[in-house]
Structure formats: structure tokens, C-alpha cells
Amino acid sequence: MTASKFALNRRAALVGLVGAAALIGTPALAEDTVKIGLIVPMTGGQASTGKQIDNAIKLYQQLNGSTVAGKKVEVILKDDAALPDNTKRLAQELIVNEKVNIIAGFGVTPAALAAAPLATQAKVPEVVMAAGTSIITERSPYIVRTSFTLPQSSTVIGDWAVKNGIQKVAVLVSDYAPGVDALNSFKEHFEGGGGKIVEEVRVPLANPDFAPFLQRMKDAKPDAMFVFVPAGQGGNFMKQYVERGLDKSGIKVIGPGDVMDDDLLNNMGDAALGAVTAHIYSAAHPSQKNKDFVAAYKKAFGTRPGFMAVGGWDGIHLIYEALKKTGGKADGDSLIAAMKGMSWESPRGPISIDPETRDIVQNVYIRKVEKVDGELYNVEFATFGPIKDPGKLKK
Amino acid sequence: MTVLTILFDGVAYGMLLFVLACGLAVTMGLMNFVNLAHGAFAMAGGYACVILVNRWGLPFFSSLPLAFVSAGLIGLVLERLLYRHLYGRNHLDQVLFSIGIAFMAVTAMDYVMGSQQVFIQIPDYLRSQIDIFGIGVGRYRLMIIVICGLLTVALQLILARTRFGSRLRAAVDDPRAATGLGINVNQVFALTFAFGCGLAGLGGALGAEILGLDPYFPLKFMIYFLIVVAVGGTSTITGPFVAALLLGIGDVAGKYYVPKIGGFVIYAMMIAILLWRPNGLFGRSATR
């Protein structure tokens, strides 16, 4: 975002706020509760995202208490079913009626973008815990992200592939913003390193049958295929990949780790074995911090946490730590200032918030799907990082 | 040889579309009822199969008829309780009613089974591809073609050659006269509806492996069912069959040869065919 646009937004926000303040009063004063409006998809195709984030936040509050810096932290959960119109309406209701201090969650990119102008206008921090398109944090000076960006993982797997003898790659991505982000960043790094892309297919988002696209991949005879499809379709894709015999023809699957989400991995069956992906989190991450996290999560909810759960866990941690730093002051500007540059040890490894872009800086791990104790896991074997969002470095 | 592989995939996809949609052709064409909840019965069959195979450990092949039966039974119950009250109502009422059922089915399934995609554990020998004269033939898709082919023949025979078939046609054309002839119209309609739902359920069970299965199935695939029935016309079974094959092959070939616009090919075909024959491929002229 340019400086002039920023100033303009601020002026507009100020004008709006003079009016708003007269109506609402000043909520930050003399309040002993900090309210977080959590907007996530709890129903619909993206529901697992919302459930993981909600679970992680509940778990965090169970383990760390719901009071911080003398303030009670109250989370108000709202379901937007990943529809941006809902997100916007819910964010508005939460800010105006519930007078929340922070809005958080946001399962998909359009939802995060829909709430951005409201965050700017009301000076309410928007903590993005899931959505992964690069541009999101540029849309408001009040957005902070604790999930990841697709370029982070896609560039790393591009570099890794070139260095590990993969020369020809066929690309298959879903045709929407995150897919295009993944495709472009992979392409830049893979081709930049001397690799060759022999086939490139963008699959419609609502695509029932991968057969014709997979046949195209097979006929292109690449060393590997780079895949990004939304988490829900990953299992379907891998099954058809095996059915068509692509595993036997030696075409490996590589990609950002969304396809191999811990949430779905076990259901995919042995089709997933051997897939190499780059991602920010695996339930098999070998740190003590993560072992404790996974054990507590399993005990509380009966399933293992995926990368969405970690995004939620770190999001609420960021809010707690920022409140500690401001001594309980919960106005947007103080919180954002406190969040910038903060760093801590997450279950995924060391992470920090880039003070300039308010985006997350983290390690990206290369992992391979293996069987551990009868279950499928993404076992990490190489670490890259710490990595800033490459999508913004270019500017 | 890729051409033949694509053709084979297209035929399998088309056959699957046919089994999924032909129940709708029956209710819409023969019974003149616009049942947009058709996909919900397909989903019911799919989930029945998942539960039978994955949880109860039944063999895949014996679960298929059970999926047919369970979707059919649900259809029968709903027909007796709800649907029959709307036979005489106009199409708009039927559309609103059945889309409501579809939404309720989505939410109910989300609540009971969770929103994540589920997979049926098919036998290992169905998982791979075999090579026949250089054509890559997926075993599972081959099985779909065989089952759906047999089913189509059986369906055609039932409607054209059996006593039940002629009773059904009589009951549809003139319910009052049929009643006068001693045909129990209510019973015929109930059985037909249940049979259509059963077919959808079988389609759902067969399709889960290829199309995926989650609670949004009824809404995601509604458009495909409607395209098949619209293009095929509703007065015969042959119409939707040919339509499903054409669309299946067109869709697969389009996505293979022109992937940039591949998702659009099926719609383009529908528009072209409907411009050429507004009542569908084998539709009679609109006298009804």
C-alpha cells in the first residue's frame, strides 16, 4: 500500500469516527472485558477450517485462562459459511452492536477482504487466522495475519524441486485466487532455478471429475506434478491420481501442503503415500511444544490438529500477548503497534509478525507422507526459513 | 490411443450421470413432478454405502443394492408423507417444496456426518488401470459402464414390456380412467417414485469414488441432473441416456483438449442442443 492511499484512508476513517464516536461512546475506556468477534465458516464446504480455529481458541483459553492483563477475554463466535456477504454483515454487527475490540478468523480470502474496509474504518484489528492470499494484509493497516501465504510454501517447493533433480513439472491448480497465487510463485522460482513447466492446467473450482486433467498430466510425461486444490478436494484428487496409474509412471506429487491437510490425510488412504509438499505445519512436527499441543488437542477434541488449528492458536496467542504488552489497553492502534514485530515459539516452530507488512514470518518445511504407527503423517525432512511473504517482497 | 482413453472416460462419466439423473427423468417426465431434491436421494445412497462399507465392513458389491434399497425406502416414506400432497400443485410450488427438502437434507447430513468429504473404501482390485491395446482403462470406470449398461437395458424393458410399465404409463396419461380400470394409481406412483430415488441412491453410491461425497452433494450436482434431463427430454428413457453419454464425452473431451474453457463445454453443448431441439433430443412437441 502506498503512503498517500494510507493517509487518505486514515483521514476518511477519522471523519467517520468522529461521527461514530458520538454514537457509540468510547468503548476502550473503563471496560474490563475485551471482546473478540470470531467470524469463521462453521457450516458449508469450509466448515472444518472454522471448527479447527474454534477448537484451538477454546483449548488456548482452557489452558491459559480467559483473563489477561486484568481483562476478561470474551470470544463471540459467528458463522459466515465462508460467504463474504455474510462476513461483512457479521463484522458490522459485531463492531457496531457488540462493540468488539478485535475481529478475527476469516476462513477464505474473499471473507477476509470483505471485512477489511470495516477494520480500517472502525480502527479494529482484524486478525486473519486462515485465509492465504498474499494481498490480504495490504487491504487495511489494521490487518495482522497468523496463518500463512500461499507464495510462502509455493516458492519453497519450487526451489526444492529444482535442487532435487526434478526438471520437468506439469502444473494443476484450482482456478481461483489462491490457486493462481500458488501457480505464479511456484513458476517463478521453479523456472528461475532452471526447471521447465511442460503443462499447465487450471481446473474449475467446482470440478467433480479430475480424469481428463490427470490424463493431460500423464501425457505430458513430467518428472513431477505440482498440485494445489482446496483442502476438501485433495483426497479425491489423490485417489484419481492412483487410479490413473500416475504413481506407477513415476510422476511424483509436489505442492503446497494444503492438499495434504492433517485433517484429511488419514482418510485418503495409501494413495497419499510419498507425496512431497512444502508447508508451515505438520502434526508430526518434532518439537516438544508441538507434541504437547497435539496431545492436548487430541485429548480435548478426539482428532489431530491441522494447520488451520495452528493459525487459530497463534492468533489468540498474539492477541493475549499484545494485551499483556499494552497493559490491557484494547484500542486498535495500541494493539496493532504491540503486535508488530512480535515473535514467539509456536507449535509450528519459531514465528514472528513482520512489522512492515503485518504478515507472518515463519519456517516452511518440506515433508513427505509416511506411515507412522499405522497412521499417515507429513514427516518433515528439510527446513527453509524464516520466510517473509514473497508475494510482497517483489514490490 | 489417448483419444480412446478419453472416449472411455467420457462414456463412464456419462453412464454415471445417467444413473444419477434417470430417476429425475422418471419423476419429471412420467410423473410430471419437478423434484429438485433428487440429489438428496443420491447423497443418501452414497452415505448409506459409506456407512455399510467403512463402518460395518460389508463388501462393496453387496452394499450397492443396499444403497439402492435404502434411498428407495427413504423415497417411499417421503412420497407417502409429503410428496403426494403436491402432485396436483403447480410446478412453482413443487420447486419450492423440493428445494426446501434439498436444503434440509444438506443441513441434516452436515449435522450427522460432518462436513468433510468421505471416501468409500473400494476393493483394491478396482483401484488401478488396465491396459487394453494401449488404451488406459480404469477398472472402476469399466465396472460403472457394465453396471449402468445393464441397468439401462433393464429399465427400458420394465417401462416398455412389463405390466407395471403399462400401468405406470396409463396412470400418468389419465389417472381417472386408470383408476376406473382398477389400477391403484397411488400405489403405482409411490413405487415409481421410490424406484427413481433408489436409482439415484445407486448412482450416489457408485459416484462417490469419482465425484466425491459431502453434504453439499445435492446442490453441487443439481445442475448436472437438470442438464441431462433438459437435453434428453423427459418423455423417454433413451433421451436422457443419449444426452448423458453425449454430455459425459463432451465434458471429458472438452476438459482434455481445451482445458482453458473445459468447464464451459457442457453448458455450451446444452445451449446448442436446446436451440436446435427445445424439447430435448427425443422430446415430443410440447403438447402437454
XYZ file of C-alpha atoms in Angstrom:
683
model
C 0.000 0.000 0.000
C 1.279 3.445 -0.884
C 1.733 6.147 1.708
C -0.764 8.531 0.129
C -3.509 5.936 -0.014
C -2.859 5.104 3.587
C -3.163 8.745 4.610
C -6.363 9.099 2.622
C -7.895 6.068 4.264
C -6.946 7.390 7.637
C -8.463 10.760 7.000
C -11.666 9.119 5.803
C -11.635 6.881 8.816
C -11.131 9.825 11.150
C -14.060 11.708 9.678
C -16.193 8.619 10.005
C -15.014 8.018 13.513
C -15.917 11.442 14.808
C -19.490 10.612 13.928
C -19.223 7.052 15.144
C -17.650 8.042 18.444
C -20.530 10.363 19.222
C -22.949 7.469 18.770
C -21.042 4.631 20.352
C -19.160 6.468 23.059
C -15.610 5.362 23.784
C -15.684 1.621 24.404
C -11.999 1.293 25.277
C -12.349 3.327 28.450
C -13.413 1.786 31.729
C -14.215 -1.583 30.228
C -12.870 -4.692 31.867
C -13.806 -7.075 29.081
C -12.009 -7.418 25.766
C -14.366 -8.769 23.148
C -13.181 -10.747 20.126
C -15.611 -11.275 17.283
C -14.607 -14.599 15.727
C -16.031 -14.930 12.193
C -15.338 -18.342 10.653
C -17.185 -20.854 8.470
C -18.797 -23.390 10.815
C -21.101 -24.817 8.138
C -20.601 -25.476 4.453
C -17.664 -26.786 2.495
C -15.093 -24.872 4.562
C -16.547 -25.861 7.932
C -13.509 -27.848 9.020
C -11.491 -24.604 8.917
C -13.883 -22.893 11.318
C -14.110 -25.877 13.622
C -10.347 -26.189 13.900
C -9.907 -22.492 14.674
C -12.744 -22.513 17.194
C -11.321 -25.632 18.855
C -7.828 -24.167 19.076
C -9.072 -20.947 20.659
C -11.192 -22.834 23.186
C -8.213 -25.008 24.039
C -5.939 -21.976 24.426
C -8.371 -20.329 26.801
C -8.761 -23.540 28.787
C -5.019 -23.834 29.228
C -4.150 -20.156 29.676
C -7.233 -18.806 31.396
C -9.625 -16.252 29.973
C -8.150 -13.273 31.786
C -5.106 -11.363 30.617
C -3.640 -8.065 31.891
C -6.617 -7.665 34.203
C -9.109 -8.025 31.361
C -11.511 -10.804 30.675
C -11.229 -12.041 27.085
C -14.588 -12.941 25.621
C -14.883 -14.657 22.237
C -18.112 -14.234 20.274
C -18.356 -16.930 17.593
C -20.217 -16.191 14.338
C -20.670 -18.497 11.345
C -20.311 -16.875 7.924
C -20.350 -20.166 5.945
C -17.388 -18.670 4.008
C -19.711 -16.301 2.136
C -18.199 -12.786 2.007
C -21.604 -11.063 2.175
C -22.251 -12.772 5.496
C -18.768 -11.935 6.719
C -19.281 -8.249 6.062
C -22.691 -8.156 7.744
C -21.463 -10.096 10.773
C -18.373 -7.922 11.124
C -20.563 -4.831 11.031
C -22.925 -6.213 13.665
C -20.059 -7.249 15.892
C -18.337 -3.875 15.652
C -21.425 -1.687 15.978
C -23.729 -3.663 18.279
C -21.376 -5.847 20.274
C -18.612 -3.226 20.299
C -15.928 -5.856 19.838
C -12.308 -4.758 20.185
C -10.979 -7.243 17.635
C -12.398 -9.180 14.709
C -10.717 -12.477 13.929
C -10.974 -15.722 11.975
C -11.736 -15.461 8.215
C -11.720 -18.858 6.539
C -11.291 -17.759 2.927
C -9.708 -14.843 1.100
C -12.930 -13.134 -0.066
C -14.195 -13.141 3.535
C -11.007 -11.523 4.857
C -11.176 -8.901 2.105
C -14.842 -8.155 2.739
C -14.121 -7.210 6.352
C -11.016 -5.126 5.560
C -12.740 -1.744 4.963
C -14.648 -2.147 8.238
C -11.445 -2.803 10.145
C -9.937 0.365 8.684
C -12.997 2.489 9.280
C -13.607 1.391 12.864
C -9.892 1.017 13.703
C -10.499 -2.526 14.864
C -7.672 -5.024 14.409
C -8.537 -7.856 12.001
C -6.579 -10.982 12.913
C -6.603 -13.311 9.894
C -6.217 -16.908 11.071
C -6.801 -18.896 7.879
C -7.066 -17.098 4.516
C -3.858 -17.355 2.497
C -3.779 -14.967 -0.478
C -0.845 -12.587 -0.412
C -2.756 -9.318 -0.895
C -4.900 -9.569 2.251
C -2.710 -7.636 4.677
C -2.332 -4.824 2.159
C -6.024 -4.063 2.242
C -6.065 -2.439 5.677
C -3.416 -1.153 8.098
C -5.361 -2.980 10.819
C -4.954 -6.482 9.372
C -2.500 -8.894 11.005
C -2.113 -12.478 9.802
C -1.189 -15.589 11.779
C -1.862 -18.233 9.137
C 0.397 -18.275 6.087
C 0.526 -17.105 2.497
C 0.466 -19.429 -0.485
C 3.592 -17.877 -2.014
C 5.493 -18.814 1.165
C 5.094 -22.523 0.590
C 4.877 -22.499 -3.213
C 8.190 -20.718 -3.740
C 9.958 -23.061 -1.344
C 8.734 -26.197 -3.074
C 9.800 -24.619 -6.379
C 13.357 -24.117 -5.109
C 13.420 -27.538 -3.527
C 12.233 -29.281 -6.698
C 14.984 -27.775 -8.860
C 17.668 -28.678 -6.350
C 16.437 -32.249 -6.079
C 16.610 -33.288 -9.673
C 13.069 -32.523 -10.758
C 13.422 -30.885 -14.169
C 10.032 -31.141 -15.848
C 6.844 -30.332 -13.984
C 3.193 -30.334 -15.006
C 1.035 -27.934 -13.018
C -2.567 -28.435 -11.921
C -4.223 -25.754 -9.783
C -7.781 -24.751 -8.992
C -8.791 -21.651 -10.892
C -9.241 -19.068 -8.108
C -7.107 -16.516 -6.300
C -5.115 -18.866 -4.013
C -4.592 -21.310 -6.890
C -3.258 -18.573 -9.141
C -1.044 -17.288 -6.290
C 0.368 -20.771 -5.814
C 0.900 -21.256 -9.546
C 2.672 -17.943 -10.116
C 5.019 -18.174 -7.163
C 5.919 -21.771 -7.900
C 6.521 -20.998 -11.559
C 8.760 -18.039 -10.829
C 11.050 -19.986 -8.512
C 10.990 -23.278 -10.395
C 11.672 -21.738 -13.799
C 14.055 -19.248 -12.209
C 16.101 -22.179 -10.957
C 16.240 -23.740 -14.416
C 13.223 -26.047 -14.260
C 10.768 -26.448 -17.106
C 6.988 -26.395 -16.919
C 5.670 -28.752 -19.572
C 1.950 -28.468 -18.933
C -0.265 -26.026 -17.097
C -3.910 -26.611 -16.308
C -6.298 -24.521 -14.270
C -9.176 -26.655 -13.057
C -12.610 -25.096 -12.464
C -13.220 -24.736 -8.746
C -16.407 -26.793 -8.804
C -14.916 -29.721 -10.661
C -16.328 -33.148 -9.983
C -14.020 -35.347 -12.031
C -10.264 -34.875 -12.452
C -9.944 -37.640 -15.095
C -9.373 -35.536 -18.231
C -6.953 -33.176 -16.483
C -4.987 -36.046 -14.997
C -4.796 -37.712 -18.403
C -3.303 -34.490 -19.759
C -0.756 -34.505 -16.958
C 0.119 -38.120 -17.705
C 0.571 -37.480 -21.419
C 2.927 -34.578 -20.707
C 5.317 -37.106 -19.089
C 6.743 -34.804 -16.396
C 9.043 -35.786 -13.526
C 6.505 -34.440 -11.056
C 3.212 -32.616 -10.944
C 2.634 -29.520 -8.851
C -0.847 -29.562 -7.353
C -2.945 -27.054 -5.498
C -6.636 -27.771 -4.954
C -8.751 -26.598 -1.999
C -8.301 -28.797 1.045
C -11.602 -30.639 0.573
C -10.745 -31.889 -2.916
C -7.291 -33.191 -2.092
C -8.419 -36.704 -1.216
C -10.489 -37.061 -4.330
C -7.592 -35.869 -6.414
C -5.081 -38.300 -4.907
C -7.407 -41.269 -5.421
C -7.823 -40.492 -9.083
C -4.081 -39.925 -9.397
C -3.518 -43.510 -8.280
C -6.430 -44.854 -10.321
C -4.903 -43.468 -13.495
C -1.601 -45.093 -12.636
C 0.334 -41.842 -12.344
C 2.065 -43.133 -9.233
C 3.373 -46.125 -11.187
C 4.562 -43.999 -14.082
C 6.918 -42.287 -11.639
C 5.215 -38.878 -11.660
C 5.574 -37.544 -8.126
C 3.118 -35.194 -6.481
C 4.595 -31.992 -5.095
C 2.917 -28.801 -3.961
C 1.987 -26.540 -1.099
C 0.757 -28.591 1.854
C -2.928 -27.705 1.703
C -3.599 -30.802 -0.391
C -2.186 -32.985 2.390
C -4.001 -31.342 5.305
C -3.647 -33.336 8.526
C -7.399 -33.157 8.798
C -7.922 -35.282 5.686
C -4.730 -37.228 5.354
C -5.839 -40.402 7.120
C -8.999 -40.644 5.039
C -7.045 -40.517 1.796
C -5.571 -43.907 2.411
C -2.309 -45.142 0.952
C -2.866 -43.119 -2.215
C -1.232 -40.209 -0.432
C 1.979 -42.057 0.489
C 5.118 -40.432 -0.856
C 3.649 -37.051 -1.749
C 6.178 -34.294 -1.061
C 4.761 -30.943 -0.028
C 6.012 -27.701 1.477
C 4.035 -26.286 4.327
C 4.123 -24.376 7.559
C 2.798 -27.031 9.868
C 2.550 -30.762 10.307
C 1.020 -32.546 13.288
C 4.242 -34.568 13.209
C 6.472 -31.503 13.780
C 9.071 -32.888 16.187
C 9.223 -30.137 18.838
C 8.151 -30.593 22.463
C 5.859 -27.584 22.120
C 4.029 -29.282 19.268
C 3.869 -32.663 20.986
C 2.141 -31.001 23.939
C -0.178 -29.088 21.609
C -1.159 -32.175 19.619
C -1.687 -34.230 22.793
C -3.883 -31.557 24.396
C -5.870 -31.058 21.196
C -6.397 -34.790 20.726
C -7.497 -35.144 24.325
C -9.979 -32.291 24.044
C -11.466 -32.973 20.603
C -10.522 -36.522 19.639
C -8.827 -35.515 16.367
C -5.407 -34.216 15.465
C -4.949 -30.513 14.751
C -4.255 -29.312 11.223
C -2.633 -26.095 10.011
C -5.894 -24.190 10.459
C -5.922 -25.058 14.163
C -2.392 -23.690 14.490
C -3.434 -20.473 12.733
C -6.179 -20.040 15.336
C -3.908 -20.986 18.229
C -1.274 -18.449 17.222
C -3.942 -15.830 16.518
C -5.331 -15.950 20.037
C -1.804 -16.115 21.451
C -0.935 -12.946 19.533
C -3.976 -11.186 20.971
C -3.133 -12.289 24.527
C 0.494 -11.190 24.206
C -0.469 -7.861 22.655
C -2.845 -7.184 25.559
C -0.063 -8.004 28.009
C 2.197 -5.553 26.227
C -0.339 -2.713 26.200
C -1.238 -3.406 29.817
C -4.813 -4.168 28.847
C -5.292 -1.186 26.547
C -7.518 -2.562 23.815
C -7.886 0.212 21.234
C -6.951 -0.715 17.676
C -3.849 1.436 17.287
C -2.250 0.279 20.538
C -2.940 -3.362 19.784
C -1.607 -3.178 16.229
C 1.509 -1.361 17.448
C 2.042 -4.076 20.055
C 1.531 -6.891 17.551
C 4.045 -5.550 15.030
C 7.360 -7.288 15.355
C 6.194 -9.715 17.998
C 7.876 -13.112 17.876
C 7.270 -16.366 19.704
C 7.627 -20.139 19.613
C 4.542 -21.695 18.030
C 3.718 -25.397 17.725
C 4.835 -24.991 14.108
C 8.246 -23.576 15.114
C 9.547 -20.024 15.601
C 7.319 -17.329 14.077
C 7.071 -13.548 14.105
C 4.924 -10.724 12.766
C 6.686 -8.613 10.151
C 6.494 -5.024 11.493
C 6.230 -3.589 7.975
C 3.609 -5.825 6.355
C 1.913 -7.205 9.499
C 2.170 -10.589 7.817
C 3.546 -13.725 9.377
C 7.215 -14.691 9.026
C 7.855 -18.384 9.529
C 9.740 -21.521 8.556
C 8.498 -23.643 5.690
C 9.133 -27.370 5.954
C 9.445 -29.959 3.220
C 7.549 -33.061 4.217
C 6.801 -36.489 2.827
C 3.694 -38.539 3.580
C 4.720 -41.618 5.551
C 3.059 -44.188 7.737
C 3.811 -43.719 11.455
C 2.193 -46.139 13.921
C -0.411 -47.108 11.346
C -1.435 -43.512 10.652
C -0.451 -41.237 7.799
C 1.645 -38.202 8.685
C 3.527 -35.467 6.857
C 7.020 -36.178 8.111
C 9.256 -33.108 7.876
C 12.768 -33.600 6.499
C 14.029 -30.170 5.473
C 13.533 -26.657 6.808
C 13.613 -23.374 4.906
C 13.343 -20.052 6.595
C 12.462 -17.836 8.261
C 10.457 -16.774 5.219
C 8.642 -13.487 4.673
C 5.746 -13.452 2.261
C 7.464 -13.499 -1.158
C 4.328 -12.008 -2.672
C 5.180 -8.668 -1.052
C 8.953 -8.712 -1.392
C 8.638 -8.010 -5.096
C 7.106 -4.590 -4.573
C -4.559 -44.073 -28.216
C -5.285 -41.177 -25.905
C -8.408 -40.456 -27.946
C -9.838 -43.827 -26.973
C -8.881 -43.397 -23.334
C -10.689 -40.072 -23.311
C -13.666 -41.664 -25.038
C -13.717 -44.416 -22.447
C -13.552 -41.943 -19.550
C -16.288 -39.907 -21.166
C -18.564 -42.896 -21.581
C -18.043 -43.918 -17.952
C -18.743 -40.390 -16.773
C -21.823 -40.196 -18.981
C -23.159 -43.540 -17.736
C -22.732 -42.356 -14.183
C -24.577 -39.133 -14.966
C -27.349 -41.208 -16.499
C -27.882 -43.397 -13.440
C -27.795 -40.324 -11.231
C -30.243 -38.408 -13.388
C -32.598 -41.012 -14.839
C -34.679 -41.157 -11.669
C -35.291 -37.464 -12.150
C -36.283 -38.091 -15.762
C -38.869 -40.543 -14.460
C -40.347 -38.249 -11.833
C -40.183 -35.185 -14.032
C -41.183 -36.786 -17.295
C -43.530 -39.568 -16.369
C -44.976 -38.247 -13.123
C -44.727 -34.587 -14.137
C -43.225 -33.638 -10.773
C -40.261 -31.260 -10.582
C -38.187 -32.843 -7.849
C -35.135 -30.684 -7.206
C -34.341 -32.771 -4.118
C -33.344 -35.640 -6.402
C -29.686 -35.194 -5.484
C -30.543 -35.621 -1.807
C -31.587 -39.202 -2.531
C -28.367 -39.754 -4.435
C -26.483 -38.447 -1.417
C -28.479 -40.721 0.887
C -27.423 -43.734 -1.195
C -23.821 -42.576 -1.172
C -23.723 -42.170 2.597
C -25.552 -45.468 3.107
C -22.817 -47.160 1.090
C -20.078 -45.360 3.058
C -21.556 -46.480 6.369
C -22.105 -50.058 5.215
C -18.639 -50.486 3.748
C -16.444 -48.375 6.022
C -18.146 -48.849 9.379
C -19.883 -52.201 9.107
C -17.312 -53.822 6.890
C -19.727 -55.105 4.225
C -18.262 -55.905 0.800
C -18.605 -53.066 -1.694
C -20.685 -55.045 -4.184
C -23.301 -56.132 -1.684
C -23.545 -52.564 -0.420
C -24.589 -51.253 -3.829
C -28.045 -52.925 -3.867
C -28.467 -51.916 -0.227
C -27.730 -48.316 -1.154
C -30.449 -48.630 -3.803
C -32.879 -50.044 -1.257
C -32.186 -47.500 1.454
C -32.531 -44.496 -0.860
C -35.681 -46.114 -2.268
C -37.160 -46.603 1.184
C -36.463 -43.021 2.165
C -38.110 -42.011 -1.102
C -41.137 -44.187 -0.379
C -41.615 -42.738 3.099
C -41.230 -39.155 1.923
C -43.559 -39.768 -1.019
C -46.312 -41.078 1.258
C -45.773 -38.357 3.866
C -45.057 -35.286 1.766
C -44.678 -35.566 -1.975
C -48.106 -36.984 -2.815
C -49.773 -33.864 -1.474
C -48.050 -31.826 -4.138
C -48.856 -33.880 -7.246
C -51.754 -31.637 -8.125
C -49.989 -28.378 -7.388
C -48.260 -26.198 -9.963
C -44.577 -26.500 -10.777
C -43.521 -23.475 -8.760
C -44.938 -24.994 -5.563
C -43.158 -28.238 -6.356
C -39.860 -26.462 -6.993
C -40.044 -24.521 -3.737
C -41.033 -27.580 -1.765
C -38.346 -29.845 -3.185
C -35.526 -27.306 -2.991
C -36.501 -26.897 0.660
C -36.144 -30.637 1.138
C -32.730 -30.478 -0.541
C -31.527 -27.737 1.832
C -32.813 -29.637 4.837
C -31.040 -32.769 3.663
C -27.781 -30.822 3.321
C -28.008 -29.430 6.844
C -29.119 -32.719 8.356
C -26.252 -34.605 6.719
C -23.795 -31.919 7.809
C -25.027 -32.366 11.375
C -24.973 -36.162 11.374
C -21.891 -36.965 9.286
C -19.856 -33.754 9.446
C -18.999 -31.504 6.534
C -15.764 -33.166 5.448
C -15.540 -35.275 2.324
C -15.892 -39.001 2.874
C -14.498 -41.819 0.797
C -15.802 -45.316 0.230
C -13.158 -47.991 0.730
C -13.457 -49.741 -2.610
C -11.737 -53.102 -3.137
C -8.095 -52.817 -4.152
C -8.583 -54.622 -7.439
C -10.862 -51.810 -8.610
C -8.330 -49.099 -7.921
C -5.941 -49.351 -10.827
C -5.949 -49.074 -14.584
C -5.523 -51.921 -17.036
C -4.044 -51.639 -20.461
C -6.159 -52.944 -23.341
C -4.404 -52.486 -26.705
C -2.744 -49.355 -25.399
C -5.937 -47.827 -24.075
C -5.815 -46.968 -20.404
C -8.957 -48.491 -18.927
C -9.759 -47.685 -15.307
C -11.186 -50.782 -13.635
C -13.629 -48.812 -11.541
C -14.872 -46.913 -14.562
C -15.207 -50.147 -16.505
C -17.364 -51.506 -13.681
C -19.533 -48.389 -13.868
C -20.046 -48.889 -17.586
C -21.047 -52.538 -17.115
C -23.448 -51.898 -14.226
C -25.008 -48.837 -15.793
C -25.327 -50.520 -19.164
C -27.199 -53.485 -17.697
C -29.363 -51.144 -15.693
C -30.342 -49.141 -18.738
C -31.458 -52.239 -20.605
C -33.440 -53.456 -17.592
C -35.072 -50.063 -17.167
C -36.077 -49.880 -20.799
C -37.587 -53.374 -20.585
C -39.501 -52.593 -17.398
C -41.052 -49.474 -18.838
C -41.843 -50.836 -22.287
C -42.566 -54.518 -21.739
C -43.889 -55.131 -18.257
C -47.352 -54.873 -16.832
C -46.069 -52.345 -14.326
C -44.701 -50.228 -17.148
C -48.000 -50.067 -18.939
C -49.857 -49.363 -15.708
C -47.493 -46.521 -14.989
C -47.959 -45.014 -18.427
C -51.711 -45.333 -18.069
C -51.695 -43.793 -14.607
C -49.709 -40.817 -15.869
C -51.711 -40.190 -19.021
C -55.126 -40.304 -17.396
C -55.263 -41.045 -13.676
C -59.073 -41.090 -13.574
C -59.512 -43.578 -16.379
C -56.714 -45.693 -14.946
C -58.451 -45.795 -11.581
C -61.618 -46.850 -13.361
C -59.727 -49.743 -14.916
C -58.746 -50.957 -11.468
C -55.223 -49.598 -11.411
C -54.174 -48.399 -7.979
C -52.737 -45.083 -9.133
C -51.472 -44.122 -5.695
C -49.530 -47.316 -5.392
C -48.087 -47.051 -8.873
C -46.894 -43.501 -8.236
C -45.407 -44.368 -4.860
C -43.492 -47.319 -6.282
C -42.277 -45.342 -9.265
C -41.087 -42.506 -7.096
C -39.310 -44.887 -4.746
C -37.699 -46.632 -7.715
C -36.433 -43.323 -9.074
C -34.974 -42.470 -5.679
C -33.389 -45.895 -5.456
C -31.670 -45.350 -8.809
C -30.387 -42.011 -7.581
C -29.097 -43.731 -4.450
C -27.272 -46.323 -6.521
C -25.801 -43.537 -8.623
C -24.652 -41.766 -5.477
C -23.006 -44.921 -4.171
C -21.259 -45.588 -7.495
C -20.328 -41.949 -7.981
C -18.858 -41.215 -4.564
C -15.495 -42.610 -5.629
C -15.293 -40.375 -8.682
C -17.329 -37.290 -7.807
C -16.581 -37.169 -4.081
C -19.237 -37.142 -1.378
C -20.009 -34.417 1.122
C -23.238 -32.902 2.447
C -23.325 -30.394 -0.418
C -23.719 -33.132 -3.000
C -27.419 -32.407 -3.729
C -26.738 -28.769 -4.554
C -23.401 -29.285 -6.296
C -24.793 -31.777 -8.787
C -28.336 -30.499 -9.198
C -27.254 -28.548 -12.246
C -25.853 -31.687 -13.912
C -29.039 -33.678 -13.325
C -31.101 -30.868 -14.758
C -28.873 -30.531 -17.809
C -29.155 -34.245 -18.566
C -32.935 -34.185 -18.269
C -33.306 -30.925 -20.166
C -31.124 -32.077 -23.046
C -32.536 -35.588 -23.123
C -36.152 -34.654 -22.876
C -38.436 -36.281 -20.365
C -40.710 -38.461 -22.418
C -38.403 -41.442 -22.805
C -35.501 -43.116 -21.056
C -33.493 -43.254 -24.269
C -33.364 -39.457 -24.411
C -31.607 -38.881 -21.098
C -29.376 -41.864 -21.831
C -28.113 -40.447 -25.102
C -27.914 -36.986 -23.551
C -25.874 -38.225 -20.587
C -23.453 -40.025 -22.894
C -23.067 -37.007 -25.177
C -22.558 -34.646 -22.275
C -20.187 -37.004 -20.475
C -17.988 -37.469 -23.526
C -18.219 -33.775 -24.418
C -17.305 -32.702 -20.915
C -14.324 -35.026 -20.614
C -13.055 -34.333 -24.136
C -13.515 -30.593 -23.681
C -11.544 -30.593 -20.471
C -8.788 -32.657 -22.055
C -8.369 -30.905 -25.369
C -9.233 -27.329 -24.452
C -8.642 -27.178 -20.684
C -8.808 -23.378 -20.664
C -12.533 -23.397 -21.437
C -13.141 -27.020 -20.459
C -15.567 -26.290 -17.651
C -17.801 -24.406 -20.054
C -18.161 -27.051 -22.759
C -21.030 -28.888 -21.083
C -23.068 -25.680 -20.876
C -22.278 -24.729 -24.453
C -23.475 -28.158 -25.585
C -26.665 -27.774 -23.616
C -27.418 -24.385 -25.141
C -26.657 -25.594 -28.665
C -28.829 -28.686 -28.324
C -31.705 -26.811 -26.771
C -31.619 -24.172 -29.511
C -31.792 -26.954 -32.056
C -34.400 -29.037 -30.215
C -36.135 -27.038 -27.476
C -37.888 -30.113 -26.042
C -34.729 -32.116 -25.756
C -33.155 -34.635 -28.098
C -36.055 -37.064 -28.117
C -38.742 -34.774 -26.795
C -42.186 -34.826 -28.286
C -43.514 -31.459 -29.276
C -44.850 -29.541 -26.318
C -48.442 -30.669 -26.286
C -48.670 -31.463 -22.623
